[in-house]
PDB file of C-alpha atoms in Angstrom:
ATOM      1  CA  MET A   1      87.086  86.810  93.537  1.00 39.00           C
ATOM      2  CA  THR A   2      83.690  87.728  91.283  1.00 37.00           C
ATOM      3  CA  LYS A   3      82.516  91.278  90.965  1.00 41.00           C
ATOM      4  CA  THR A   4      85.249  91.946  93.962  1.00 38.00           C
ATOM      5  CA  VAL A   5      88.028  90.154  92.398  1.00 36.00           C
ATOM      6  CA  THR A   6      86.719  92.058  89.146  1.00 38.00           C
ATOM      7  CA  LYS A   7      85.894  94.630  91.504  1.00 44.00           C
ATOM      8  CA  MET A   8      88.946  94.137  93.629  1.00 42.00           C
ATOM      9  CA  LYS A   9      91.069  93.173  90.649  1.00 41.00           C
ATOM     10  CA  ASP A  10      89.748  96.188  89.475  1.00 42.00           C
ATOM     11  CA  LYS A  11      89.121  97.366  93.109  1.00 41.00           C
ATOM     12  CA  LEU A  12      90.733  95.621  93.967  1.00 38.00           C
ATOM     13  CA  ALA A  13      93.028  93.960  92.310  1.00 39.00           C
ATOM     14  CA  VAL A  14      92.246  92.683  93.510  1.00 36.00           C
ATOM     15  CA  TRP A  15      90.567  93.480  95.156  1.00 37.00           C
ATOM     16  CA  LYS A  16      91.244  89.797  92.990  1.00 41.00           C
ATOM     17  CA  PHE A  17      92.968  92.946  93.160  1.00 37.00           C
ATOM     18  CA  PHE A  18      93.430  93.600  93.632  1.00 37.00           C
ATOM     19  CA  LEU A  19      93.057  93.662  93.451  1.00 39.00           C
ATOM     20  CA  LEU A  20      98.345  90.321  93.209  1.00 34.00           C
ATOM     21  CA  PHE A  21     108.609  85.939  86.659  1.00 28.00           C
ATOM     22  CA  PRO A  22     110.948  86.135  88.646  1.00 27.00           C
ATOM     23  CA  PHE A  23     111.609  89.608  90.285  1.00 28.00           C
ATOM     24  CA  ALA A  24     115.085  90.233  88.690  1.00 27.00           C
ATOM     25  CA  LEU A  25     113.501  89.765  85.134  1.00 29.00           C
ATOM     26  CA  PHE A  26     111.899  93.200  85.292  1.00 30.00           C
ATOM     27  CA  PRO A  27     114.092  95.634  86.666  1.00 32.00           C
ATOM     28  CA  PHE A  28     112.259  99.228  86.607  1.00 31.00           C
ATOM     29  CA  SER A  29     115.023 101.174  84.847  1.00 33.00           C
ATOM     30  CA  PRO A  30     113.932 104.392  83.061  1.00 34.00           C
ATOM     31  CA  VAL A  31     112.646 103.970  79.579  1.00 34.00           C
ATOM     32  CA  SER A  32     113.710 106.488  77.221  1.00 35.00           C
ATOM     33  CA  SER A  33     110.981 106.447  74.415  1.00 40.00           C
ATOM     34  CA  CYS A  34     108.405 107.069  77.011  1.00 45.00           C
ATOM     35  CA  PRO A  35     109.046 110.657  78.789  1.00 48.00           C
ATOM     36  CA  ALA A  36     107.748 110.878  82.686  1.00 47.00           C
ATOM     37  CA  GLN A  37     104.472 112.580  82.910  1.00 48.00           C
ATOM     38  CA  GLU A  38     104.553 115.734  84.937  1.00 48.00           C
ATOM     39  CA  VAL A  39     101.944 115.533  87.426  1.00 50.00           C
ATOM     40  CA  VAL A  40     100.753 118.575  89.572  1.00 58.00           C
ATOM     41  CA  ASP A  41      99.539 116.653  92.728  1.00 80.00           C
ATOM     42  CA  LYS A  42      96.669 117.685  94.652  1.00 90.00           C
ATOM     43  CA  MET A  43      94.558 116.357  97.705  1.00 91.00           C
ATOM     44  CA  VAL A  44      91.336 114.940  96.356  1.00 93.00           C
ATOM     45  CA  ALA A  45      89.805 113.175  99.455  1.00 93.00           C
ATOM     46  CA  THR A  46      90.175 111.964 103.088  1.00 91.00           C
ATOM     47  CA  VAL A  47      88.983 108.754 104.471  1.00 91.00           C
ATOM     48  CA  ASN A  48      88.639 108.478 107.970  1.00 80.00           C
ATOM     49  CA  ALA A  49      86.793 105.257 109.529  1.00 51.00           C
ATOM     50  CA  GLY A  50      87.848 105.804 113.259  1.00 54.00           C
ATOM     51  CA  VAL A  51      91.180 104.388 112.889  1.00 53.00           C
ATOM     52  CA  ARG A  52      93.249 106.797 111.170  1.00 64.00           C
ATOM     53  CA  THR A  53      92.923 109.288 108.474  1.00 66.00           C
ATOM     54  CA  ASP A  54      93.867 108.250 104.802  1.00 86.00           C
ATOM     55  CA  LEU A  55      94.583 111.192 102.216  1.00 91.00           C
ATOM     56  CA  ILE A  56      93.700 110.544  98.671  1.00 94.00           C
ATOM     57  CA  THR A  57      95.703 112.455  96.227  1.00 95.00           C
ATOM     58  CA  TYR A  58      95.342 113.165  92.213  1.00 95.00           C
ATOM     59  CA  SER A  59      98.089 110.637  91.911  1.00 95.00           C
ATOM     60  CA  ASP A  60      96.768 107.743  93.631  1.00 96.00           C
ATOM     61  CA  LEU A  61      94.214 107.980  91.138  1.00 96.00           C
ATOM     62  CA  LEU A  62      96.419 108.055  88.273  1.00 96.00           C
ATOM     63  CA  TRP A  63      98.432 105.149  89.755  1.00 97.00           C
ATOM     64  CA  GLN A  64      95.467 103.109  89.929  1.00 97.00           C
ATOM     65  CA  LEU A  65      94.417 103.692  86.493  1.00 97.00           C
ATOM     66  CA  ALA A  66      98.062 102.744  85.415  1.00 97.00           C
ATOM     67  CA  LEU A  67      97.541  99.539  87.019  1.00 97.00           C
ATOM     68  CA  GLN A  68      94.319  98.707  85.139  1.00 95.00           C
ATOM     69  CA  PRO A  69      95.433  97.106  81.699  1.00 93.00           C
ATOM     70  CA  ASN A  70      93.512  98.446  78.812  1.00 90.00           C
ATOM     71  CA  THR A  71      92.961 101.766  80.386  1.00 92.00           C
ATOM     72  CA  SER A  72      94.223 104.862  78.771  1.00 91.00           C
ATOM     73  CA  LEU A  73      96.522 107.259  80.663  1.00 93.00           C
ATOM     74  CA  ALA A  74      95.839 110.209  77.910  1.00 90.00           C
ATOM     75  CA  ASN A  75      93.825 112.886  79.532  1.00 88.00           C
ATOM     76  CA  PRO A  76      91.535 110.782  81.647  1.00 91.00           C
ATOM     77  CA  SER A  77      87.955 111.470  81.820  1.00 92.00           C
ATOM     78  CA  SER A  78      86.054 112.581  84.750  1.00 92.00           C
ATOM     79  CA  ASP A  79      84.132 109.167  84.844  1.00 93.00           C
ATOM     80  CA  ASP A  80      87.634 107.290  84.879  1.00 94.00           C
ATOM     81  CA  LEU A  81      89.057 109.312  87.693  1.00 94.00           C
ATOM     82  CA  ASN A  82      85.760 108.919  89.845  1.00 95.00           C
ATOM     83  CA  ARG A  83      85.873 105.288  89.195  1.00 95.00           C
ATOM     84  CA  ALA A  84      89.374 105.092  90.202  1.00 96.00           C
ATOM     85  CA  LEU A  85      88.590 107.382  93.240  1.00 95.00           C
ATOM     86  CA  ARG A  86      85.615 104.917  94.669  1.00 94.00           C
ATOM     87  CA  LEU A  87      88.200 101.928  93.941  1.00 95.00           C
ATOM     88  CA  VAL A  88      90.935 103.843  96.338  1.00 96.00           C
ATOM     89  CA  THR A  89      88.485 104.852  98.581  1.00 95.00           C
ATOM     90  CA  ASP A  90      86.909 101.038  99.127  1.00 94.00           C
ATOM     91  CA  GLN A  91      90.588  99.783  99.544  1.00 95.00           C
ATOM     92  CA  ARG A  92      91.660 102.490 101.883  1.00 93.00           C
ATOM     93  CA  LEU A  93      88.303 101.313 103.915  1.00 93.00           C
ATOM     94  CA  ILE A  94      89.438  97.879 104.069  1.00 93.00           C
ATOM     95  CA  LEU A  95      92.692  98.326 104.797  1.00 93.00           C
ATOM     96  CA  GLN A  96      92.106 100.099 107.740  1.00 91.00           C
ATOM     97  CA  GLU A  97      90.529  96.780 108.935  1.00 91.00           C
ATOM     98  CA  ALA A  98      92.996  94.650 107.916  1.00 94.00           C
ATOM     99  CA  GLU A  99      95.722  96.349 109.430  1.00 91.00           C
ATOM    100  CA  LYS A 100      94.345  95.574 112.784  1.00 91.00           C
ATOM    101  CA  LEU A 101      95.606  92.201 111.916  1.00 92.00           C
ATOM    102  CA  PRO A 102      99.236  91.970 112.167  1.00 90.00           C
ATOM    103  CA  THR A 103      99.126  88.258 111.271  1.00 92.00           C
ATOM    104  CA  ILE A 104      98.262  88.778 107.619  1.00 93.00           C
ATOM    105  CA  ALA A 105     101.042  90.789 106.873  1.00 94.00           C
ATOM    106  CA  PRO A 106     102.141  90.024 103.372  1.00 96.00           C
ATOM    107  CA  THR A 107     105.539  88.420 103.140  1.00 96.00           C
ATOM    108  CA  GLU A 108     108.140  89.214 100.570  1.00 96.00           C
ATOM    109  CA  ASP A 109     107.463  86.696  98.270  1.00 97.00           C
ATOM    110  CA  GLU A 110     103.959  87.475  98.335  1.00 97.00           C
ATOM    111  CA  ILE A 111     104.389  90.771  97.244  1.00 97.00           C
ATOM    112  CA  ARG A 112     106.946  89.840  94.450  1.00 97.00           C
ATOM    113  CA  ASN A 113     104.425  87.025  93.268  1.00 97.00           C
ATOM    114  CA  ALA A 114     101.404  89.740  93.123  1.00 97.00           C
ATOM    115  CA  ARG A 115     103.959  92.156  90.994  1.00 97.00           C
ATOM    116  CA  ASP A 116     104.743  88.820  88.803  1.00 97.00           C
ATOM    117  CA  GLU A 117     101.125  88.285  88.271  1.00 97.00           C
ATOM    118  CA  LEU A 118     100.507  91.995  87.887  1.00 97.00           C
ATOM    119  CA  VAL A 119     103.022  92.277  84.904  1.00 97.00           C
ATOM    120  CA  LYS A 120     101.554  89.187  83.225  1.00 97.00           C
ATOM    121  CA  MET A 121      98.421  91.326  82.954  1.00 96.00           C
ATOM    122  CA  PHE A 122     100.143  93.752  80.346  1.00 97.00           C
ATOM    123  CA  PRO A 123     101.116  93.245  76.756  1.00 95.00           C
ATOM    124  CA  SER A 124     104.940  93.100  77.946  1.00 96.00           C
ATOM    125  CA  ALA A 125     107.074  94.185  80.651  1.00 96.00           C
ATOM    126  CA  ALA A 126     108.467  97.093  78.775  1.00 96.00           C
ATOM    127  CA  GLU A 127     104.965  98.386  78.444  1.00 95.00           C
ATOM    128  CA  PHE A 128     104.158  97.958  81.922  1.00 97.00           C
ATOM    129  CA  GLN A 129     107.480  99.865  82.977  1.00 96.00           C
ATOM    130  CA  GLN A 130     106.357 102.773  80.630  1.00 96.00           C
ATOM    131  CA  ARG A 131     102.851 103.247  82.339  1.00 96.00           C
ATOM    132  CA  LEU A 132     104.714 103.574  85.530  1.00 97.00           C
ATOM    133  CA  LEU A 133     107.078 106.190  84.540  1.00 96.00           C
ATOM    134  CA  ARG A 134     104.372 107.914  82.557  1.00 95.00           C
ATOM    135  CA  VAL A 135     102.596 108.601  85.844  1.00 95.00           C
ATOM    136  CA  GLY A 136     105.786 108.850  88.146  1.00 95.00           C
ATOM    137  CA  LEU A 137     105.029 105.298  89.794  1.00 96.00           C
ATOM    138  CA  THR A 138     108.395 104.474  91.342  1.00 96.00           C
ATOM    139  CA  SER A 139     109.302 100.577  91.915  1.00 95.00           C
ATOM    140  CA  LEU A 140     109.203 101.468  95.841  1.00 96.00           C
ATOM    141  CA  LYS A 141     105.912 103.029  95.655  1.00 96.00           C
ATOM    142  CA  LEU A 142     104.721 100.087  93.535  1.00 97.00           C
ATOM    143  CA  ASP A 143     105.682  97.770  96.124  1.00 97.00           C
ATOM    144  CA  GLU A 144     103.860  99.576  98.673  1.00 96.00           C
ATOM    145  CA  ILE A 145     100.548  99.324  96.844  1.00 97.00           C
ATOM    146  CA  LEU A 146     101.295  95.897  96.333  1.00 97.00           C
ATOM    147  CA  GLU A 147     101.664  95.304  99.873  1.00 97.00           C
ATOM    148  CA  GLN A 148      98.389  96.844 100.575  1.00 96.00           C
ATOM    149  CA  ARG A 149      96.630  94.838  97.998  1.00 96.00           C
ATOM    150  CA  VAL A 150      98.119  91.469  99.234  1.00 97.00           C
ATOM    151  CA  ARG A 151      97.099  92.582 102.735  1.00 97.00           C
ATOM    152  CA  ILE A 152      93.421  93.396 101.412  1.00 95.00           C
ATOM    153  CA  GLU A 153      93.126  89.923  99.716  1.00 94.00           C
ATOM    154  CA  LYS A 154      94.701  87.955 102.890  1.00 96.00           C
ATOM    155  CA  TYR A 155      91.834  89.794 104.975  1.00 95.00           C
ATOM    156  CA  LEU A 156      89.077  89.307 102.759  1.00 92.00           C
ATOM    157  CA  ASP A 157      90.056  85.512 102.667  1.00 92.00           C
ATOM    158  CA  PHE A 158      90.467  85.526 106.600  1.00 92.00           C
ATOM    159  CA  ARG A 159      87.179  87.194 107.135  1.00 92.00           C
ATOM    160  CA  PHE A 160      84.773  85.843 104.372  1.00 92.00           C
ATOM    161  CA  ARG A 161      86.323  82.998 102.265  1.00 89.00           C
ATOM    162  CA  ASN A 162      87.418  80.569 105.580  1.00 86.00           C
ATOM    163  CA  PHE A 163      83.694  80.635 106.739  1.00 88.00           C
ATOM    164  CA  VAL A 164      81.778  80.204 103.701  1.00 92.00           C
ATOM    165  CA  LEU A 165      79.825  76.867 103.660  1.00 93.00           C
ATOM    166  CA  ILE A 166      77.471  76.179 100.562  1.00 96.00           C
ATOM    167  CA  PRO A 167      74.695  73.822 101.693  1.00 97.00           C
ATOM    168  CA  GLU A 168      74.116  70.609  99.455  1.00 97.00           C
ATOM    169  CA  LYS A 169      70.637  71.984  98.599  1.00 97.00           C
ATOM    170  CA  GLU A 170      71.853  75.113  97.315  1.00 97.00           C
ATOM    171  CA  ILE A 171      74.274  73.324  94.955  1.00 98.00           C
ATOM    172  CA  ALA A 172      71.483  70.838  93.656  1.00 98.00           C
ATOM    173  CA  GLU A 173      69.142  73.991  93.003  1.00 98.00           C
ATOM    174  CA  TYR A 174      71.833  75.948  91.197  1.00 98.00           C
ATOM    175  CA  TYR A 175      72.493  72.860  89.041  1.00 98.00           C
ATOM    176  CA  ARG A 176      68.879  72.416  88.095  1.00 97.00           C
ATOM    177  CA  ASP A 177      67.907  76.083  87.964  1.00 97.00           C
ATOM    178  CA  VAL A 178      70.834  77.842  86.502  1.00 97.00           C
ATOM    179  CA  TYR A 179      73.470  75.354  85.355  1.00 97.00           C
ATOM    180  CA  VAL A 180      71.583  72.795  83.045  1.00 97.00           C
ATOM    181  CA  PRO A 181      69.567  75.912  81.300  1.00 97.00           C
ATOM    182  CA  ARG A 182      72.011  77.735  80.845  1.00 96.00           C
ATOM    183  CA  LEU A 183      74.196  75.008  79.081  1.00 96.00           C
ATOM    184  CA  ARG A 184      71.262  73.867  77.091  1.00 95.00           C
ATOM    185  CA  SER A 185      70.743  77.515  76.054  1.00 95.00           C
ATOM    186  CA  ARG A 186      74.440  78.235  75.357  1.00 94.00           C
ATOM    187  CA  SER A 187      75.196  74.645  73.358  1.00 93.00           C
ATOM    188  CA  PRO A 188      71.946  73.017  72.276  1.00 92.00           C
ATOM    189  CA  GLY A 189      72.542  69.377  71.863  1.00 88.00           C
ATOM    190  CA  GLN A 190      75.489  68.766  74.258  1.00 93.00           C
ATOM    191  CA  ILE A 191      75.434  66.132  76.701  1.00 95.00           C
ATOM    192  CA  ILE A 192      74.692  67.749  80.168  1.00 96.00           C
ATOM    193  CA  PRO A 193      77.017  66.549  82.835  1.00 97.00           C
ATOM    194  CA  THR A 194      75.823  64.868  85.891  1.00 97.00           C
ATOM    195  CA  LEU A 195      75.586  67.063  89.068  1.00 97.00           C
ATOM    196  CA  GLU A 196      78.550  65.028  90.545  1.00 97.00           C
ATOM    197  CA  GLU A 197      80.699  65.837  87.431  1.00 97.00           C
ATOM    198  CA  VAL A 198      80.271  69.570  88.028  1.00 97.00           C
ATOM    199  CA  ARG A 199      80.070  69.795  91.800  1.00 97.00           C
ATOM    200  CA  SER A 200      83.212  71.321  92.426  1.00 96.00           C
ATOM    201  CA  GLU A 201      82.613  73.896  89.614  1.00 97.00           C
ATOM    202  CA  ILE A 202      79.473  74.817  91.059  1.00 97.00           C
ATOM    203  CA  GLU A 203      80.434  75.109  94.316  1.00 97.00           C
ATOM    204  CA  ARG A 204      83.156  77.455  93.625  1.00 95.00           C
ATOM    205  CA  THR A 205      80.752  79.588  91.795  1.00 96.00           C
ATOM    206  CA  LEU A 206      78.669  79.917  94.642  1.00 97.00           C
ATOM    207  CA  THR A 207      81.465  80.456  97.283  1.00 95.00           C
ATOM    208  CA  GLU A 208      82.600  83.203  94.920  1.00 94.00           C
ATOM    209  CA  ALA A 209      79.183  84.676  94.714  1.00 95.00           C
ATOM    210  CA  LYS A 210      78.949  84.444  98.755  1.00 95.00           C
ATOM    211  CA  ILE A 211      82.299  86.447  99.225  1.00 93.00           C
ATOM    212  CA  GLU A 212      81.194  88.933  96.561  1.00 92.00           C
ATOM    213  CA  SER A 213      77.946  89.289  98.301  1.00 94.00           C
ATOM    214  CA  ASP A 214      79.446  89.335 101.860  1.00 93.00           C
ATOM    215  CA  THR A 215      82.152  91.834 100.739  1.00 92.00           C
ATOM    216  CA  ASP A 216      79.789  94.243  99.291  1.00 93.00           C
ATOM    217  CA  ALA A 217      77.649  94.261 102.578  1.00 95.00           C
ATOM    218  CA  PHE A 218      80.957  94.812 104.523  1.00 93.00           C
ATOM    219  CA  LEU A 219      81.946  97.996 101.913  1.00 93.00           C
ATOM    220  CA  ASP A 220      78.316  99.305 102.297  1.00 94.00           C
ATOM    221  CA  SER A 221      78.623  99.045 106.040  1.00 94.00           C
ATOM    222  CA  ALA A 222      82.401 100.881 106.045  1.00 91.00           C
ATOM    223  CA  ARG A 223      81.308 103.710 103.927  1.00 91.00           C
ATOM    224  CA  GLU A 224      78.291 104.276 106.246  1.00 91.00           C
ATOM    225  CA  ARG A 225      80.502 104.660 109.234  1.00 88.00           C
ATOM    226  CA  ALA A 226      83.230 106.288 107.344  1.00 89.00           C
ATOM    227  CA  GLU A 227      83.819 110.063 107.117  1.00 90.00           C
ATOM    228  CA  ILE A 228      84.738 110.498 103.682  1.00 90.00           C
ATOM    229  CA  VAL A 229      85.512 114.382 102.884  1.00 90.00           C
ATOM    230  CA  MET A 230      85.983 115.531  99.174  1.00 89.00           C
ATOM    231  CA  LEU A 231      88.456 118.044  99.049  1.00 88.00           C
ATOM    232  CA  SER A 232      88.590 118.668  95.133  1.00 82.00           C
ATOM    233  CA  PRO A 233      86.578 117.442  92.408  1.00 80.00           C
ATOM    234  CA  VAL A 234      87.926 115.182  90.015  1.00 78.00           C
TER     235      VAL A 234
END
């Protein structure tokens, strides 16, 4: 997805998270070389968008960081924790809306696929397991998080992607004003593809940009309506 599947593949995982190997290949057995980190949990914030109150804990933030590749888990900084808090808060806001649509409930196969794709983002399955163990993230809880992320992705597709229509004029303008000048700047002398040759690529780019814009607007509105209470500094 864009800033959203970089912000929800960060956000979300997947936002594009989502923000989401065969499941049996990655059993989540203890890894003796990496002792579990003892976390003294605490309540960090509550999110209430009129549907229900969601509690966010310190563990939720550590789990968010653990599922982000190339993110250190050793003494996470205040900036890291606050970014994680923003992502988790946005996830909860979207999830509260997504749960109103029971028809988009994730299937077991979708959750397994999300787990498989997540593991692929790390250097190895063993390292992935070690990160989970370090922050006390059990296989059961991981599946719950992945179920939520898949639900979020399906909701965003249902609400935004299915209704995106890029006018021909916008495709032509993007080709003329952005695609061609950018290609000439990056690769002088390269033969410029025709509009017809890159139409699908440009349409995908504009579609993702539109979804990103619509999702950002949706989140801005959701944050304004929500009652977000900070219970403890991070």
